Coordinates of C-alpha atoms and ligand atoms in Angstrom, one line a residue:
M1 CA 150.3 93.9 89.3
S2 CA 149.0 93.4 92.3
L3 CA 146.2 93.1 93.7
I4 CA 146.7 94.2 98.4
V5 CA 143.9 94.1 100.9
Q6 CA 145.3 96.0 103.6
K7 CA 143.3 96.2 106.5
Y8 CA 143.7 99.5 108.9
G9 CA 143.0 99.0 112.8
G10 CA 140.7 100.9 115.1
S11 CA 144.1 103.1 116.1
S12 CA 145.7 103.5 112.9
V13 CA 142.4 105.6 112.0
A14 CA 142.3 107.6 114.9
D15 CA 141.2 110.9 114.3
A16 CA 140.9 113.2 110.6
E17 CA 144.5 113.7 110.8
S18 CA 145.3 109.3 111.0
I19 CA 142.5 109.4 107.9
K20 CA 144.4 111.4 105.5
R21 CA 148.0 109.9 106.6
V22 CA 146.3 106.4 105.4
A23 CA 144.2 107.8 102.8
K24 CA 148.2 108.6 101.2
R25 CA 149.2 105.6 102.2
I26 CA 146.8 103.5 100.2
V27 CA 146.3 106.4 97.3
E28 CA 150.9 105.6 96.8
T29 CA 150.4 101.7 97.0
R30 CA 147.2 102.4 94.1
K31 CA 149.7 104.8 91.9
A32 CA 152.4 102.0 93.0
G33 CA 149.9 99.5 90.2
N34 CA 148.5 98.0 92.3
D35 CA 144.8 96.9 92.4
V36 CA 143.6 97.9 96.5
V37 CA 140.8 96.8 98.5
V38 CA 140.8 98.2 101.7
V39 CA 139.4 97.6 105.0
V40 CA 138.7 99.9 108.0
S41 CA 138.0 98.8 111.9
A42 CA 135.9 102.1 113.6
M43 CA 138.2 104.7 114.6
G44 CA 139.6 104.6 118.1
D45 CA 137.7 103.9 120.9
T46 CA 134.0 103.4 118.6
T47 CA 133.0 100.6 119.2
D48 CA 134.1 100.8 122.9
E49 CA 132.4 104.2 123.5
L50 CA 128.8 102.9 121.6
M51 CA 128.4 99.9 124.0
D52 CA 128.9 101.8 126.5
L53 CA 126.1 103.9 125.2
A54 CA 124.2 101.1 124.6
N55 CA 124.4 99.6 128.1
E56 CA 123.4 103.1 129.9
V57 CA 120.1 102.0 127.5
V58 CA 119.4 99.1 128.2
P59 CA 121.3 96.6 130.4
L60 CA 121.1 93.2 128.0
P61 CA 120.7 95.0 124.8
S62 CA 119.3 92.8 122.0
G63 CA 122.1 91.1 119.7
R64 CA 120.3 92.2 116.2
E65 CA 119.8 96.2 117.5
L66 CA 123.2 96.3 119.0
D67 CA 124.8 94.4 115.9
M68 CA 123.0 97.6 114.0
L69 CA 124.5 100.0 116.9
L70 CA 127.9 99.1 116.4
T71 CA 128.0 98.2 112.2
A72 CA 128.1 102.3 112.7
G73 CA 131.3 102.8 113.7
E74 CA 132.9 100.8 110.3
R75 CA 130.2 103.2 108.1
I76 CA 131.3 106.6 109.6
S77 CA 135.7 105.1 108.6
M78 CA 134.7 103.4 106.2
A79 CA 132.4 107.0 104.0
L80 CA 135.4 109.2 105.4
L81 CA 138.5 107.5 103.9
A82 CA 137.1 106.7 101.3
M83 CA 137.2 110.4 100.6
A84 CA 140.1 111.3 102.1
I85 CA 141.4 109.2 99.1
K86 CA 139.1 110.7 96.7
G87 CA 140.5 114.5 98.3
L88 CA 143.7 112.8 97.2
G89 CA 142.7 112.3 93.1
V90 CA 142.4 108.1 93.2
E91 CA 138.8 107.4 92.7
A92 CA 137.5 105.2 96.0
R93 CA 134.2 103.5 96.9
S94 CA 133.0 102.7 100.1
Y95 CA 131.2 99.2 100.9
T96 CA 129.1 98.2 103.8
G97 CA 130.8 94.4 104.7
S98 CA 126.7 93.2 103.6
Q99 CA 127.1 95.6 100.3
A100 CA 130.9 93.5 99.8
G101 CA 129.5 90.0 99.8
V102 CA 130.2 89.1 103.4
I103 CA 127.5 86.3 104.3
T104 CA 127.5 84.8 108.3
D105 CA 125.3 82.6 109.9
G106 CA 122.4 84.8 111.9
Q107 CA 124.6 84.2 115.3
H108 CA 124.5 88.1 116.5
G109 CA 128.1 89.2 118.6
S110 CA 129.4 86.7 116.7
A111 CA 128.8 85.6 113.5
R112 CA 131.2 83.5 111.4
I113 CA 131.9 84.0 107.5
M114 CA 130.0 81.9 105.4
D115 CA 130.8 83.1 101.4
V116 CA 132.0 85.5 100.0
T117 CA 130.6 87.5 97.1
P118 CA 132.5 90.5 96.7
G119 CA 130.9 91.6 93.3
R120 CA 131.1 94.9 94.4
V121 CA 134.2 95.5 95.2
R122 CA 135.5 93.3 92.3
A123 CA 133.4 96.1 89.8
A124 CA 135.0 99.1 91.2
L125 CA 138.8 97.6 90.7
D126 CA 138.1 96.7 87.5
E127 CA 136.6 100.7 87.4
G128 CA 140.3 101.1 88.2
A129 CA 138.6 103.1 91.8
V130 CA 140.1 102.0 95.5
A131 CA 137.4 99.9 97.6
I132 CA 137.2 100.3 101.1
V133 CA 135.2 97.5 103.1
A134 CA 133.4 98.0 106.4
G135 CA 135.1 95.6 108.8
F136 CA 133.5 93.3 111.4
Q137 CA 129.9 93.1 108.7
G138 CA 128.4 91.2 107.5
F139 CA 124.3 89.7 106.4
N140 CA 122.8 86.9 107.2
R141 CA 120.4 85.8 104.8
G142 CA 117.4 84.0 106.3
S143 CA 117.1 86.2 108.5
G144 CA 118.1 89.2 106.2
D145 CA 120.1 91.2 109.3
I146 CA 122.8 92.5 109.5
T147 CA 125.3 90.9 112.1
T148 CA 129.2 91.5 113.7
L149 CA 131.6 88.6 114.0
G150 CA 132.7 88.9 117.2
R151 CA 135.5 92.3 119.2
G152 CA 139.2 92.3 116.2
G153 CA 136.3 91.1 113.9
S154 CA 138.4 93.6 111.0
D155 CA 141.4 91.3 110.5
T156 CA 139.0 88.5 109.9
T157 CA 136.9 90.1 107.6
A158 CA 140.3 91.6 105.5
V159 CA 141.4 88.3 104.8
A160 CA 138.1 87.1 104.0
L161 CA 137.9 89.2 101.6
A162 CA 141.4 88.0 100.9
A163 CA 140.5 84.4 100.1
A164 CA 138.1 85.9 98.4
L165 CA 139.6 87.4 95.7
K166 CA 142.2 85.8 95.5
A167 CA 144.6 88.7 96.9
D168 CA 148.8 88.6 97.2
V169 CA 148.6 89.5 99.4
C170 CA 146.8 90.6 103.0
E171 CA 148.4 93.6 104.0
I172 CA 147.1 94.1 108.5
Y173 CA 148.2 97.3 110.0
T174 CA 148.3 97.8 113.0
D175 CA 150.7 99.8 115.6
V176 CA 153.3 97.9 116.2
D177 CA 156.1 96.8 113.5
G178 CA 155.4 93.7 113.8
I179 CA 154.5 90.0 115.4
F180 CA 157.2 90.2 117.9
T181 CA 159.3 86.9 120.1
S182 CA 157.9 88.3 123.0
D183 CA 156.1 91.4 124.0
P184 CA 157.5 94.4 124.2
R185 CA 156.7 96.1 126.4
Q186 CA 157.4 93.7 129.0
V187 CA 160.7 92.1 128.0
P188 CA 162.9 95.0 125.9
A189 CA 165.1 93.1 124.8
A190 CA 162.2 91.5 121.8
Q191 CA 162.4 91.7 118.5
K192 CA 160.6 91.9 115.1
I193 CA 159.6 88.6 113.7
A194 CA 160.8 88.6 109.8
V195 CA 158.9 85.2 108.6
I196 CA 156.3 83.5 111.2
T197 CA 154.1 80.3 110.1
S198 CA 150.9 80.1 110.9
E199 CA 150.5 77.0 112.6
E200 CA 153.2 79.0 115.3
M201 CA 150.9 82.2 115.1
L202 CA 147.8 80.2 115.5
E203 CA 150.0 79.3 118.7
L204 CA 151.4 82.3 120.0
A205 CA 147.9 83.6 119.4
A206 CA 146.0 81.2 121.9
A207 CA 149.1 81.2 124.3
G208 CA 148.4 85.1 124.8
A209 CA 150.4 87.6 122.1
K210 CA 147.7 90.0 120.7
V211 CA 148.2 91.4 117.9
L212 CA 146.4 89.2 115.5
Y213 CA 143.1 87.7 116.3
I214 CA 143.6 83.6 116.2
R215 CA 140.4 83.2 114.5
A216 CA 141.9 85.5 111.2
V217 CA 144.8 83.2 111.0
E218 CA 142.8 79.9 110.7
Y219 CA 141.1 81.8 108.1
A220 CA 144.4 82.7 105.8
R221 CA 145.6 78.6 106.8
R222 CA 142.8 77.6 105.4
H223 CA 142.8 79.7 103.2
G224 CA 145.8 79.7 102.2
V225 CA 146.4 83.8 102.6
T226 CA 150.1 85.1 102.9
L227 CA 149.4 87.8 106.0
H228 CA 151.7 90.3 106.0
V229 CA 151.4 92.2 109.7
R230 CA 153.0 96.2 109.7
S231 CA 152.5 99.4 110.9
S232 CA 150.8 102.1 109.5
F233 CA 153.5 105.1 110.9
N234 CA 155.5 103.8 109.3
N235 CA 157.3 102.0 106.3
N236 CA 159.7 99.6 107.8
E237 CA 158.7 95.2 107.0
G238 CA 156.4 94.4 109.1
T239 CA 156.7 90.5 109.4
L240 CA 155.3 87.3 107.0
V241 CA 152.8 84.7 108.6
V242 CA 153.4 81.7 105.9
N243 CA 151.6 78.5 105.6
S244 CA 154.3 76.9 106.1
V245 CA 158.4 77.6 105.4
D246 CA 159.3 74.2 104.6
G247 CA 161.7 72.7 102.4
E248 CA 160.9 73.6 99.2
S249 CA 162.0 77.1 100.8
N250 CA 165.0 76.6 102.1
V251 CA 164.4 78.3 105.0
E252 CA 165.7 77.1 108.1
E253 CA 163.2 77.5 110.6
P254 CA 164.6 79.1 113.3
L255 CA 164.5 76.6 116.4
I256 CA 162.1 79.2 118.4
A257 CA 159.8 81.3 117.5
G258 CA 158.5 83.4 120.0
V259 CA 157.5 83.7 124.3
A260 CA 154.2 84.3 125.3
A261 CA 152.9 85.2 128.2
D262 CA 149.4 84.6 130.0
L263 CA 148.1 86.4 133.5
S264 CA 143.9 85.6 132.5
Q265 CA 144.2 81.8 133.7
A266 CA 143.6 80.4 137.0
K267 CA 143.9 77.4 138.3
I268 CA 141.6 75.3 140.5
T269 CA 142.6 71.7 142.3
V270 CA 140.3 69.0 143.3
V271 CA 141.6 67.9 146.3
G272 CA 141.1 63.6 147.0
V273 CA 139.6 61.9 144.3
P274 CA 138.8 59.0 145.0
D275 CA 141.2 56.9 142.2
I276 CA 138.6 55.5 141.1
P277 CA 137.5 55.0 137.3
G278 CA 135.0 57.3 135.8
K279 CA 136.1 60.3 138.4
A280 CA 138.2 62.7 135.5
A281 CA 134.8 62.2 133.4
Q282 CA 133.0 62.9 136.1
I283 CA 135.0 66.4 137.0
F284 CA 134.7 67.5 133.4
T285 CA 131.7 66.8 131.7
I286 CA 130.8 69.0 135.7
I287 CA 133.1 72.2 134.2
A288 CA 132.2 71.6 130.2
G289 CA 128.1 71.5 131.5
A290 CA 129.6 75.3 133.6
N291 CA 130.9 76.4 129.8
A292 CA 134.6 77.2 131.5
N293 CA 137.2 75.9 129.1
I294 CA 140.2 74.5 130.2
D295 CA 143.6 74.4 129.2
M296 CA 146.6 72.2 130.9
I297 CA 144.6 69.6 133.8
V298 CA 147.8 67.6 135.6
Q299 CA 146.7 64.2 138.2
N300 CA 149.1 63.3 140.9
V301 CA 150.0 60.3 141.5
S302 CA 147.4 59.0 144.2
A303 CA 148.7 58.2 147.9
A304 CA 148.8 54.6 148.6
S305 CA 147.9 55.0 152.0
T306 CA 144.3 57.0 150.8
N307 CA 143.4 55.4 147.2
R308 CA 142.7 59.2 146.1
T309 CA 144.7 61.9 144.0
D310 CA 144.2 65.5 143.2
I311 CA 143.6 66.9 139.8
S312 CA 144.6 70.4 139.1
F313 CA 143.3 72.1 135.6
T314 CA 143.6 75.9 134.5
L315 CA 140.7 78.2 133.3
P316 CA 140.7 81.5 132.2
K317 CA 139.9 83.5 135.7
T318 CA 136.7 84.6 134.1
D319 CA 135.5 81.4 134.0
G320 CA 136.4 81.2 137.9
A321 CA 133.3 81.3 139.7
G322 CA 131.4 79.4 137.2
A323 CA 133.8 75.9 137.7
L324 CA 133.9 76.5 141.7
A325 CA 130.4 76.9 142.0
A326 CA 130.0 74.0 139.5
L327 CA 132.1 71.8 141.7
E328 CA 131.0 73.3 144.3
S329 CA 127.2 71.1 144.0
S330 CA 128.7 68.0 143.2
K331 CA 131.0 67.5 145.8
S332 CA 129.5 64.4 147.8
D333 CA 128.3 63.5 144.8
V334 CA 131.9 63.5 143.1
G335 CA 133.3 62.3 146.4
F336 CA 136.5 65.2 146.4
E337 CA 137.4 66.5 149.6
N338 CA 137.5 70.2 149.1
L339 CA 138.4 72.9 145.7
I340 CA 141.7 75.6 145.5
Y341 CA 141.0 77.9 143.6
D342 CA 144.6 79.9 142.4
D343 CA 144.7 83.4 140.3
Q344 CA 148.2 84.0 141.0
I345 CA 149.4 82.2 138.1
G346 CA 150.8 83.1 135.2
K347 CA 151.8 81.0 131.8
L348 CA 154.5 80.9 129.8
S349 CA 154.4 79.1 126.6
L350 CA 157.2 78.8 124.6
V351 CA 156.4 78.1 120.7
G352 CA 158.8 77.0 117.7
A353 CA 157.8 74.9 114.7
G354 CA 162.0 73.1 114.8
M355 CA 161.0 72.1 118.0
R356 CA 159.7 69.0 116.4
T357 CA 163.6 68.6 115.4
N358 CA 165.1 68.5 118.3
A359 CA 165.3 67.6 121.7
G360 CA 166.5 70.0 123.7
V361 CA 164.0 72.9 124.5
S362 CA 162.7 71.1 127.2
A363 CA 166.0 71.1 129.5
T364 CA 166.7 74.8 127.9
L365 CA 163.7 75.6 129.2
F366 CA 163.7 74.2 132.7
T367 CA 167.0 75.1 133.5
S368 CA 166.9 78.4 132.1
L369 CA 163.8 78.6 134.8
Y370 CA 166.4 76.9 138.0
E371 CA 169.0 78.9 137.5
A372 CA 167.1 82.4 138.2
G373 CA 165.0 80.4 141.4
I374 CA 161.4 80.1 139.4
N375 CA 159.6 77.5 140.5
I376 CA 157.0 75.7 137.9
E377 CA 153.9 74.5 139.2
M378 CA 152.8 72.9 135.6
I379 CA 153.6 71.5 132.7
S380 CA 152.4 70.8 129.6
T381 CA 152.7 70.3 125.5
S382 CA 151.9 69.6 121.6
E383 CA 153.8 69.7 118.7
I384 CA 154.9 72.9 118.9
R385 CA 154.9 74.0 122.3
I386 CA 155.5 74.2 125.7
S387 CA 153.6 75.7 128.3
V388 CA 154.9 75.8 132.2
V389 CA 152.7 77.6 135.2
T390 CA 155.1 79.6 136.9
R391 CA 153.8 81.8 140.5
A392 CA 152.1 85.6 138.5
D393 CA 154.3 87.4 140.3
T394 CA 157.8 85.7 138.9
L395 CA 156.0 85.2 135.3
T396 CA 157.5 88.6 133.9
E397 CA 160.9 87.4 135.3
A398 CA 160.5 83.9 133.5
V399 CA 159.7 85.4 130.2
R400 CA 162.9 87.7 129.9
V401 CA 165.2 85.0 130.9
V402 CA 163.5 82.4 128.4
H403 CA 163.8 84.9 125.9
T404 CA 167.6 85.3 126.4
A405 CA 168.3 81.6 127.1
F406 CA 166.8 80.7 123.4
G407 CA 169.3 83.4 121.8
L408 CA 166.7 85.3 121.3
D409 CA 167.4 89.1 122.7
G410 CA 168.5 91.6 120.1
E411 CA 170.8 94.5 119.7
T412 CA 168.2 97.1 120.2
E413 CA 165.1 98.2 121.5
A414 CA 162.4 97.0 120.3
V415 CA 160.0 100.6 119.7
V416 CA 156.7 101.0 121.0
H417 CA 154.3 103.3 119.4
G418 CA 152.3 103.2 122.1
G419 CA 148.5 102.0 121.8
T420 CA 147.2 98.1 122.8
G421 CA 149.1 96.4 119.8
R422 CA 145.6 96.1 117.9
Ligands
LIG501 N1 136.4 97.8 115.0 C1 135.6 96.7 115.7 C2 136.3 96.5 117.6 O1 137.2 97.3 118.6 C3 136.4 95.6 115.5 C4 137.7 95.1 114.8 O2 138.3 96.8 115.6 O3 138.6 94.7 114.4 O4 136.4 94.9 117.8
LIG502 MG1 139.0 97.9 116.9

């Protein structure tokens, strides 16, 4: 007998029909002899709708009350799901985050899980019931208040419960068949990945892949939870996210796990920075003060005649205006000449644990882009990732040619069930 945690996203419980379909799946898992803990998201777009409602009442709702409001979404789906399961003749009980022992810090809207004490969930299992837990929510002991974990937080709830209950697997049900070698909406030849390491998954998620939330993957990695990302619309095997595919497993690591595309970044170039010690420190202290998240940084060789250099970096478009304003106001202090803002960039990231031991990866990457006539504007690397910046309008083409160059193309077109991938 296994203990399985199953998490169903909003698109899997969008209406009464979907809830009944999911209930059947849960009952099948239970009848196969497993202990089952289910974590649910709010139905469909409920969270967005509640958020809109709050903003209609007041422009800046209080964090405490907003959390109170948003957590209602998951309470609706958990209760309906428990009813549906009972309707199929299997005992089920729903629990809020606090009843399930999800203890968090006090940061409303983005609370972090501090502890999980799932006594009532364990007791329900011991009595043969299926336990249904509201995702995305917790309880702060200091204030006695209800908190939320940030958008998409139900994944984290599921992983945290799986870790605390020492579950055999944490299944994340969504509307796509698993993790793909690239976004199937952009790259029709993208293939489902059977097994990926959490390390690779973290890099892919950070590089723009949207199926799993980074915090959930980090939590799973830290606590050794195996994730199985799969579709709730069929019975296909999905993608296993495992802690490491090392020597013992006898699995040869594939060179490349996937290619991610990110259109959410912009580039700022600080032109004519005096090439003396301390200038980069000054610039990035200003950027940090504006709370901008820097990704890639490039500094050019300074022109001998002027002894000035250009420093370029990328950051989320949403941080662009704030960073520009902060830099502009310190222009004479830093002594640079001017600023260039470019929000028409795209970032391609190639991720693979096998890169560590293979020297030819960058040559293949750059050659494939060259042959497609695509210009590279910036490059950055980590141990298992290479990212390049291109023009935004060449990004899709870039991802496709790189996907082909690394032999990732499959024979069949990937099935996309619609929805957002959540
Ligand atoms: N319902 C929340 C959201 O939409 C949490 C989740 O879906 O995981 O962000
Ligand atoms: Mg949702």
